[in-house]
Amino acid sequence: MVKAEAVHKSFGPVEVLKGIDLEVAPREVFCIVGPSGSGKSTFLRCINHLEKINAGRLYVDGTLVGYREHGNKLYELRDREVAAQRRDIGMVFQRFNLFPHMTAVENVMEAPVLVKGETKAKAQKSARALLDRVGLGEKCDSYPAQLSGGQQQRVAIARALAMEPKLMLFDEPTSALDPELVGEVLDVMRDLAQDGMTMVVVTHEMGFAREVGDSLVFMDDGVVVESGNPRDVLNNPQHERTKSFLSKVL
């Protein structure tokens, strides 16, 4: 579902990604862990071309993301073409980014109406079903300010699912939440995993990675240091840098 080949990304003189190679299989829960500044979130944003890569190739479901290749040279796609690719890639951010003037159901139905041209009646019916799925059926008509952080993040997940994506990206979805609200968001993510959604999850929740993840990579300083089965990497890390990191977070 995702294939990265020698992906490089720089911001000015600072090289943030230094040649990332990895693959995510369909229906896989792929977890990325590592210290702040290691390039995890930047890589995630490159998958849907929110950040433009400087070298390498990124594919989603066999399609080159953000570019077309001609004669071994890359040419960036038009904004409209990039937007079309993003329809298949849902993303959930650290901050919920909900529209404050819209109710929960209005937030969820906005993209299907605007982007896919669905009727408001159909979009609303689907939005209510999605909110019910994430445990917020009774909060459909509440505004973001009336919801807890965990509830807002679950609305954000429902909003991403409303476009029926083939891939979901999660950028530290629980890091902005109070500790007692983390579980309700992780429960929704567990349910998605059980339903077979392909997920790439940047997270500090090692318990979630161990329990739900199919694969795990540890990133540091723009490179993949170690990868494998989450239980193996977390319980028996092979690389000294991985051992050092895990000793501080486990």
C-alpha atoms as a PDB file:
ATOM      1  CA  MET A   1       0.000   0.000   0.000  1.00  0.00           C
ATOM      2  CA  VAL A   2       2.920   2.353   0.745  1.00  0.00           C
ATOM      3  CA  LYS A   3       6.399   2.051  -0.745  1.00  0.00           C
ATOM      4  CA  ALA A   4       9.196   4.500   0.019  1.00  0.00           C
ATOM      5  CA  GLU A   5      12.410   4.348  -1.994  1.00  0.00           C
ATOM      6  CA  ALA A   6      15.392   6.426  -0.817  1.00  0.00           C
ATOM      7  CA  VAL A   7      13.154   9.322   0.291  1.00  0.00           C
ATOM      8  CA  HIS A   8      15.043  12.512   1.136  1.00  0.00           C
ATOM      9  CA  LYS A   9      13.606  15.744   2.507  1.00  0.00           C
ATOM     10  CA  SER A  10      15.388  18.956   3.486  1.00  0.00           C
ATOM     11  CA  PHE A  11      14.210  22.255   4.924  1.00  0.00           C
ATOM     12  CA  GLY A  12      16.834  24.681   3.676  1.00  0.00           C
ATOM     13  CA  PRO A  13      20.240  23.360   4.757  1.00  0.00           C
ATOM     14  CA  VAL A  14      18.718  20.932   7.286  1.00  0.00           C
ATOM     15  CA  GLU A  15      18.328  17.384   5.962  1.00  0.00           C
ATOM     16  CA  VAL A  16      15.377  15.877   7.832  1.00  0.00           C
ATOM     17  CA  LEU A  17      14.966  12.597   5.919  1.00  0.00           C
ATOM     18  CA  LYS A  18      18.171  10.922   4.761  1.00  0.00           C
ATOM     19  CA  GLY A  19      17.023   8.098   2.526  1.00  0.00           C
ATOM     20  CA  ILE A  20      13.967   6.304   3.906  1.00  0.00           C
ATOM     21  CA  ASP A  21      13.198   2.842   2.488  1.00  0.00           C
ATOM     22  CA  LEU A  22      10.150   0.960   3.755  1.00  0.00           C
ATOM     23  CA  GLU A  23       6.995  -0.835   2.664  1.00  0.00           C
ATOM     24  CA  VAL A  24       3.529  -1.030   4.222  1.00  0.00           C
ATOM     25  CA  ALA A  25       1.342  -3.944   3.165  1.00  0.00           C
ATOM     26  CA  PRO A  26      -2.437  -3.651   2.649  1.00  0.00           C
ATOM     27  CA  ARG A  27      -4.402  -4.053   5.914  1.00  0.00           C
ATOM     28  CA  GLU A  28      -1.196  -3.560   7.923  1.00  0.00           C
ATOM     29  CA  VAL A  29      -0.879  -1.402  11.040  1.00  0.00           C
ATOM     30  CA  PHE A  30       2.561   0.160  10.612  1.00  0.00           C
ATOM     31  CA  CYS A  31       3.900   2.057  13.637  1.00  0.00           C
ATOM     32  CA  ILE A  32       6.709   4.630  13.570  1.00  0.00           C
ATOM     33  CA  VAL A  33       8.398   5.575  16.826  1.00  0.00           C
ATOM     34  CA  GLY A  34      11.392   7.712  17.709  1.00  0.00           C
ATOM     35  CA  PRO A  35      12.491  10.897  19.471  1.00  0.00           C
ATOM     36  CA  SER A  36      11.203  14.347  18.587  1.00  0.00           C
ATOM     37  CA  GLY A  37      12.977  15.744  15.542  1.00  0.00           C
ATOM     38  CA  SER A  38      13.756  12.326  14.061  1.00  0.00           C
ATOM     39  CA  GLY A  39      11.678  12.962  10.928  1.00  0.00           C
ATOM     40  CA  LYS A  40       8.643  10.800  11.757  1.00  0.00           C
ATOM     41  CA  SER A  41       5.940  13.419  11.172  1.00  0.00           C
ATOM     42  CA  THR A  42       7.744  14.843   8.145  1.00  0.00           C
ATOM     43  CA  PHE A  43       7.798  11.410   6.534  1.00  0.00           C
ATOM     44  CA  LEU A  44       4.099  10.963   7.244  1.00  0.00           C
ATOM     45  CA  ARG A  45       3.332  14.313   5.594  1.00  0.00           C
ATOM     46  CA  CYS A  46       5.374  13.296   2.551  1.00  0.00           C
ATOM     47  CA  ILE A  47       3.113  10.264   2.014  1.00  0.00           C
ATOM     48  CA  ASN A  48       0.226  12.533   1.003  1.00  0.00           C
ATOM     49  CA  HIS A  49       2.446  15.268  -0.476  1.00  0.00           C
ATOM     50  CA  LEU A  50       1.787  17.814   2.249  1.00  0.00           C
ATOM     51  CA  GLU A  51       5.570  18.011   2.129  1.00  0.00           C
ATOM     52  CA  LYS A  52       7.427  17.689  -1.172  1.00  0.00           C
ATOM     53  CA  ILE A  53      10.306  15.231  -1.217  1.00  0.00           C
ATOM     54  CA  ASN A  54      13.692  16.296  -2.565  1.00  0.00           C
ATOM     55  CA  ALA A  55      14.785  12.884  -3.859  1.00  0.00           C
ATOM     56  CA  GLY A  56      13.528   9.322  -4.048  1.00  0.00           C
ATOM     57  CA  ARG A  57      10.086   7.916  -4.800  1.00  0.00           C
ATOM     58  CA  LEU A  58       6.910   7.458  -2.735  1.00  0.00           C
ATOM     59  CA  TYR A  59       4.081   5.239  -3.944  1.00  0.00           C
ATOM     60  CA  VAL A  60       0.599   4.671  -2.518  1.00  0.00           C
ATOM     61  CA  ASP A  61      -1.222   1.628  -3.882  1.00  0.00           C
ATOM     62  CA  GLY A  62       1.234   1.484  -6.789  1.00  0.00           C
ATOM     63  CA  THR A  63       0.798   5.129  -7.816  1.00  0.00           C
ATOM     64  CA  LEU A  64       3.628   7.654  -7.575  1.00  0.00           C
ATOM     65  CA  VAL A  65       2.575  10.376  -5.104  1.00  0.00           C
ATOM     66  CA  GLY A  66       2.792  14.026  -6.130  1.00  0.00           C
ATOM     67  CA  TYR A  67       4.744  13.494  -9.335  1.00  0.00           C
ATOM     68  CA  ARG A  68       4.722  11.861 -12.734  1.00  0.00           C
ATOM     69  CA  GLU A  69       7.855  10.232 -14.033  1.00  0.00           C
ATOM     70  CA  HIS A  70       9.043  10.767 -17.599  1.00  0.00           C
ATOM     71  CA  GLY A  71      12.435   9.703 -18.856  1.00  0.00           C
ATOM     72  CA  ASN A  72      13.696   9.094 -15.299  1.00  0.00           C
ATOM     73  CA  LYS A  73      12.809  12.685 -14.345  1.00  0.00           C
ATOM     74  CA  LEU A  74      10.036  13.698 -11.962  1.00  0.00           C
ATOM     75  CA  TYR A  75       7.512  16.400 -12.792  1.00  0.00           C
ATOM     76  CA  GLU A  76       5.251  17.662 -10.035  1.00  0.00           C
ATOM     77  CA  LEU A  77       1.536  17.148 -10.528  1.00  0.00           C
ATOM     78  CA  ARG A  78      -0.901  20.050 -10.622  1.00  0.00           C
ATOM     79  CA  ASP A  79      -2.642  20.943  -7.367  1.00  0.00           C
ATOM     80  CA  ARG A  80      -5.884  19.459  -8.666  1.00  0.00           C
ATOM     81  CA  GLU A  81      -4.180  16.136  -9.441  1.00  0.00           C
ATOM     82  CA  VAL A  82      -2.512  16.030  -6.014  1.00  0.00           C
ATOM     83  CA  ALA A  83      -5.874  16.753  -4.363  1.00  0.00           C
ATOM     84  CA  ALA A  84      -7.387  13.832  -6.265  1.00  0.00           C
ATOM     85  CA  GLN A  85      -4.668  11.523  -4.900  1.00  0.00           C
ATOM     86  CA  ARG A  86      -5.284  12.753  -1.364  1.00  0.00           C
ATOM     87  CA  ARG A  87      -8.916  11.665  -1.488  1.00  0.00           C
ATOM     88  CA  ASP A  88      -7.731   8.113  -0.927  1.00  0.00           C
ATOM     89  CA  ILE A  89      -5.491   9.032   2.021  1.00  0.00           C
ATOM     90  CA  GLY A  90      -7.085  10.020   5.325  1.00  0.00           C
ATOM     91  CA  MET A  91      -4.997  11.930   7.846  1.00  0.00           C
ATOM     92  CA  VAL A  92      -5.497  12.590  11.541  1.00  0.00           C
ATOM     93  CA  PHE A  93      -3.267  15.253  13.110  1.00  0.00           C
ATOM     94  CA  GLN A  94      -2.094  15.938  16.655  1.00  0.00           C
ATOM     95  CA  ARG A  95      -4.422  18.926  16.768  1.00  0.00           C
ATOM     96  CA  PHE A  96      -7.950  18.167  15.747  1.00  0.00           C
ATOM     97  CA  ASN A  97      -8.362  21.040  13.239  1.00  0.00           C
ATOM     98  CA  LEU A  98     -12.153  20.882  13.384  1.00  0.00           C
ATOM     99  CA  PHE A  99     -14.180  23.778  12.029  1.00  0.00           C
ATOM    100  CA  PRO A 100     -15.303  25.518  15.253  1.00  0.00           C
ATOM    101  CA  HIS A 101     -18.469  26.995  13.692  1.00  0.00           C
ATOM    102  CA  MET A 102     -19.731  23.569  12.547  1.00  0.00           C
ATOM    103  CA  THR A 103     -21.317  20.781  14.577  1.00  0.00           C
ATOM    104  CA  ALA A 104     -19.701  17.354  14.716  1.00  0.00           C
ATOM    105  CA  VAL A 105     -21.938  15.994  11.965  1.00  0.00           C
ATOM    106  CA  GLU A 106     -21.338  19.062   9.792  1.00  0.00           C
ATOM    107  CA  ASN A 107     -17.570  18.651  10.193  1.00  0.00           C
ATOM    108  CA  VAL A 108     -17.779  15.023   9.060  1.00  0.00           C
ATOM    109  CA  MET A 109     -20.088  15.614   6.078  1.00  0.00           C
ATOM    110  CA  GLU A 110     -18.248  18.675   4.717  1.00  0.00           C
ATOM    111  CA  ALA A 111     -15.652  16.890   2.537  1.00  0.00           C
ATOM    112  CA  PRO A 112     -18.007  14.330   0.942  1.00  0.00           C
ATOM    113  CA  VAL A 113     -20.345  17.163  -0.078  1.00  0.00           C
ATOM    114  CA  LEU A 114     -17.651  19.583  -1.285  1.00  0.00           C
ATOM    115  CA  VAL A 115     -15.151  17.150  -2.773  1.00  0.00           C
ATOM    116  CA  LYS A 116     -17.191  14.121  -3.835  1.00  0.00           C
ATOM    117  CA  GLY A 117     -20.387  15.957  -4.663  1.00  0.00           C
ATOM    118  CA  GLU A 118     -22.578  13.852  -2.395  1.00  0.00           C
ATOM    119  CA  THR A 119     -26.035  15.127  -1.555  1.00  0.00           C
ATOM    120  CA  LYS A 120     -26.327  16.646   1.905  1.00  0.00           C
ATOM    121  CA  ALA A 121     -28.900  14.013   2.864  1.00  0.00           C
ATOM    122  CA  LYS A 122     -26.617  11.114   1.921  1.00  0.00           C
ATOM    123  CA  ALA A 123     -23.550  12.739   3.501  1.00  0.00           C
ATOM    124  CA  GLN A 124     -25.410  13.459   6.723  1.00  0.00           C
ATOM    125  CA  LYS A 125     -26.668   9.883   6.974  1.00  0.00           C
ATOM    126  CA  SER A 126     -23.122   8.561   6.459  1.00  0.00           C
ATOM    127  CA  ALA A 127     -21.682  11.122   8.902  1.00  0.00           C
ATOM    128  CA  ARG A 128     -24.114  10.113  11.644  1.00  0.00           C
ATOM    129  CA  ALA A 129     -23.231   6.447  11.092  1.00  0.00           C
ATOM    130  CA  LEU A 130     -19.512   7.249  11.321  1.00  0.00           C
ATOM    131  CA  LEU A 131     -19.961   9.266  14.503  1.00  0.00           C
ATOM    132  CA  ASP A 132     -21.918   6.348  15.929  1.00  0.00           C
ATOM    133  CA  ARG A 133     -19.040   4.066  14.927  1.00  0.00           C
ATOM    134  CA  VAL A 134     -16.542   6.151  16.930  1.00  0.00           C
ATOM    135  CA  GLY A 135     -18.890   6.252  19.924  1.00  0.00           C
ATOM    136  CA  LEU A 136     -20.266   9.762  19.438  1.00  0.00           C
ATOM    137  CA  GLY A 137     -23.750   9.096  18.104  1.00  0.00           C
ATOM    138  CA  GLU A 138     -25.262  11.304  20.807  1.00  0.00           C
ATOM    139  CA  LYS A 139     -22.869  14.190  20.069  1.00  0.00           C
ATOM    140  CA  CYS A 140     -23.757  14.740  16.394  1.00  0.00           C
ATOM    141  CA  ASP A 141     -25.170  18.212  16.987  1.00  0.00           C
ATOM    142  CA  SER A 142     -22.498  19.379  19.430  1.00  0.00           C
ATOM    143  CA  TYR A 143     -19.906  21.989  18.472  1.00  0.00           C
ATOM    144  CA  PRO A 144     -16.175  21.320  19.012  1.00  0.00           C
ATOM    145  CA  ALA A 145     -16.045  23.688  21.999  1.00  0.00           C
ATOM    146  CA  GLN A 146     -18.645  21.492  23.702  1.00  0.00           C
ATOM    147  CA  LEU A 147     -16.541  18.335  23.289  1.00  0.00           C
ATOM    148  CA  SER A 148     -13.542  17.003  25.214  1.00  0.00           C
ATOM    149  CA  GLY A 149     -10.204  16.634  23.448  1.00  0.00           C
ATOM    150  CA  GLY A 150     -10.729  12.901  23.063  1.00  0.00           C
ATOM    151  CA  GLN A 151     -14.179  13.440  21.589  1.00  0.00           C
ATOM    152  CA  GLN A 152     -12.832  16.055  19.170  1.00  0.00           C
ATOM    153  CA  GLN A 153     -10.124  13.648  18.012  1.00  0.00           C
ATOM    154  CA  ARG A 154     -12.731  10.944  17.441  1.00  0.00           C
ATOM    155  CA  VAL A 155     -14.716  13.417  15.316  1.00  0.00           C
ATOM    156  CA  ALA A 156     -11.499  14.075  13.366  1.00  0.00           C
ATOM    157  CA  ILE A 157     -11.106  10.326  12.764  1.00  0.00           C
ATOM    158  CA  ALA A 158     -14.725  10.082  11.587  1.00  0.00           C
ATOM    159  CA  ARG A 159     -14.105  13.055   9.285  1.00  0.00           C
ATOM    160  CA  ALA A 160     -11.098  11.315   7.714  1.00  0.00           C
ATOM    161  CA  LEU A 161     -13.089   8.098   7.286  1.00  0.00           C
ATOM    162  CA  ALA A 162     -15.922   9.970   5.556  1.00  0.00           C
ATOM    163  CA  MET A 163     -13.882  10.062   2.333  1.00  0.00           C
ATOM    164  CA  GLU A 164     -13.638   6.240   2.408  1.00  0.00           C
ATOM    165  CA  PRO A 165      -9.813   6.247   2.215  1.00  0.00           C
ATOM    166  CA  LYS A 166      -7.723   3.201   1.361  1.00  0.00           C
ATOM    167  CA  LEU A 167      -5.011   4.408   3.764  1.00  0.00           C
ATOM    168  CA  MET A 168      -5.133   6.237   7.102  1.00  0.00           C
ATOM    169  CA  LEU A 169      -2.228   8.303   8.463  1.00  0.00           C
ATOM    170  CA  PHE A 170      -2.116   9.157  12.182  1.00  0.00           C
ATOM    171  CA  ASP A 171       0.367  11.807  13.345  1.00  0.00           C
ATOM    172  CA  GLU A 172       0.687  11.321  17.115  1.00  0.00           C
ATOM    173  CA  PRO A 173      -3.108  11.399  17.461  1.00  0.00           C
ATOM    174  CA  THR A 174      -3.086  11.186  21.266  1.00  0.00           C
ATOM    175  CA  SER A 175      -0.181  13.511  22.120  1.00  0.00           C
ATOM    176  CA  ALA A 176      -2.401  16.571  22.695  1.00  0.00           C
ATOM    177  CA  LEU A 177      -4.829  14.716  24.963  1.00  0.00           C
ATOM    178  CA  ASP A 178      -5.121  14.474  28.718  1.00  0.00           C
ATOM    179  CA  PRO A 179      -3.943  10.989  29.807  1.00  0.00           C
ATOM    180  CA  GLU A 180      -7.419   9.757  30.757  1.00  0.00           C
ATOM    181  CA  LEU A 181      -8.729  10.579  27.260  1.00  0.00           C
ATOM    182  CA  VAL A 182      -6.042   8.672  25.344  1.00  0.00           C
ATOM    183  CA  GLY A 183      -7.740   5.292  25.703  1.00  0.00           C
ATOM    184  CA  GLU A 184     -10.955   6.282  23.953  1.00  0.00           C
ATOM    185  CA  VAL A 185      -9.043   7.344  20.832  1.00  0.00           C
ATOM    186  CA  LEU A 186      -6.838   4.238  20.840  1.00  0.00           C
ATOM    187  CA  ASP A 187      -9.971   2.075  21.150  1.00  0.00           C
ATOM    188  CA  VAL A 188     -11.318   3.573  17.912  1.00  0.00           C
ATOM    189  CA  MET A 189      -7.976   2.919  16.213  1.00  0.00           C
ATOM    190  CA  ARG A 190      -8.025  -0.703  17.443  1.00  0.00           C
ATOM    191  CA  ASP A 191     -11.470  -1.142  15.909  1.00  0.00           C
ATOM    192  CA  LEU A 192     -10.235   0.266  12.591  1.00  0.00           C
ATOM    193  CA  ALA A 193      -7.324  -2.170  12.646  1.00  0.00           C
ATOM    194  CA  GLN A 194      -9.683  -5.081  13.276  1.00  0.00           C
ATOM    195  CA  ASP A 195     -11.760  -3.932  10.292  1.00  0.00           C
ATOM    196  CA  GLY A 196      -8.677  -4.189   8.074  1.00  0.00           C
ATOM    197  CA  MET A 197      -7.852  -0.512   7.543  1.00  0.00           C
ATOM    198  CA  THR A 198      -4.269   0.075   6.387  1.00  0.00           C
ATOM    199  CA  MET A 199      -2.756   2.481   8.922  1.00  0.00           C
ATOM    200  CA  VAL A 200       0.570   4.274   9.325  1.00  0.00           C
ATOM    201  CA  VAL A 201       0.773   5.526  12.910  1.00  0.00           C
ATOM    202  CA  VAL A 202       3.391   7.885  14.315  1.00  0.00           C
ATOM    203  CA  THR A 203       3.002   7.346  18.037  1.00  0.00           C
ATOM    204  CA  HIS A 204       4.524   7.467  21.513  1.00  0.00           C
ATOM    205  CA  GLU A 205       1.992   4.880  22.729  1.00  0.00           C
ATOM    206  CA  MET A 206       4.263   1.847  22.960  1.00  0.00           C
ATOM    207  CA  GLY A 207       1.493  -0.307  24.406  1.00  0.00           C
ATOM    208  CA  PHE A 208      -0.656   0.345  21.343  1.00  0.00           C
ATOM    209  CA  ALA A 209       2.281  -0.391  19.022  1.00  0.00           C
ATOM    210  CA  ARG A 210       3.001  -3.658  20.822  1.00  0.00           C
ATOM    211  CA  GLU A 211      -0.632  -4.777  20.961  1.00  0.00           C
ATOM    212  CA  VAL A 212      -2.045  -3.602  17.632  1.00  0.00           C
ATOM    213  CA  GLY A 213       0.942  -2.990  15.348  1.00  0.00           C
ATOM    214  CA  ASP A 214       1.975  -5.470  12.671  1.00  0.00           C
ATOM    215  CA  SER A 215       5.292  -3.728  11.954  1.00  0.00           C
ATOM    216  CA  LEU A 216       7.352  -1.092  13.735  1.00  0.00           C
ATOM    217  CA  VAL A 217      10.241   1.124  12.723  1.00  0.00           C
ATOM    218  CA  PHE A 218      12.397   3.173  15.034  1.00  0.00           C
ATOM    219  CA  MET A 219      13.598   6.395  13.395  1.00  0.00           C
ATOM    220  CA  ASP A 220      16.341   8.712  14.571  1.00  0.00           C
ATOM    221  CA  ASP A 221      18.083  11.607  12.843  1.00  0.00           C
ATOM    222  CA  GLY A 222      16.265  11.065   9.555  1.00  0.00           C
ATOM    223  CA  VAL A 223      16.990   7.366   9.078  1.00  0.00           C
ATOM    224  CA  VAL A 224      15.357   4.047   9.944  1.00  0.00           C
ATOM    225  CA  VAL A 225      17.582   2.632  12.682  1.00  0.00           C
ATOM    226  CA  GLU A 226      15.698  -0.587  13.375  1.00  0.00           C
ATOM    227  CA  SER A 227      12.557  -2.308  12.146  1.00  0.00           C
ATOM    228  CA  GLY A 228      10.623  -5.507  12.685  1.00  0.00           C
ATOM    229  CA  ASN A 229       7.774  -7.058  14.608  1.00  0.00           C
ATOM    230  CA  PRO A 230       6.734  -4.568  17.330  1.00  0.00           C
ATOM    231  CA  ARG A 231       7.004  -7.132  20.111  1.00  0.00           C
ATOM    232  CA  ASP A 232      10.513  -8.105  19.018  1.00  0.00           C
ATOM    233  CA  VAL A 233      11.783  -4.539  18.618  1.00  0.00           C
ATOM    234  CA  LEU A 234      10.276  -3.300  21.884  1.00  0.00           C
ATOM    235  CA  ASN A 235      11.201  -6.330  23.963  1.00  0.00           C
ATOM    236  CA  ASN A 236      14.609  -7.067  22.471  1.00  0.00           C
ATOM    237  CA  PRO A 237      16.036  -4.088  20.543  1.00  0.00           C
ATOM    238  CA  GLN A 238      19.243  -4.829  18.660  1.00  0.00           C
ATOM    239  CA  HIS A 239      20.612  -1.342  18.070  1.00  0.00           C
ATOM    240  CA  GLU A 240      22.193   0.680  20.887  1.00  0.00           C
ATOM    241  CA  ARG A 241      20.272   3.825  19.880  1.00  0.00           C
ATOM    242  CA  THR A 242      16.981   1.922  20.020  1.00  0.00           C
ATOM    243  CA  LYS A 243      17.902   0.507  23.434  1.00  0.00           C
ATOM    244  CA  SER A 244      18.712   3.981  24.730  1.00  0.00           C
ATOM    245  CA  PHE A 245      15.439   5.453  23.473  1.00  0.00           C
ATOM    246  CA  LEU A 246      13.262   2.634  24.775  1.00  0.00           C
ATOM    247  CA  SER A 247      14.944   2.692  28.182  1.00  0.00           C
ATOM    248  CA  LYS A 248      13.579   6.232  28.605  1.00  0.00           C
ATOM    249  CA  VAL A 249      10.016   5.641  27.366  1.00  0.00           C
ATOM    250  CA  LEU A 250       9.147   2.118  28.544  1.00  0.00           C
END
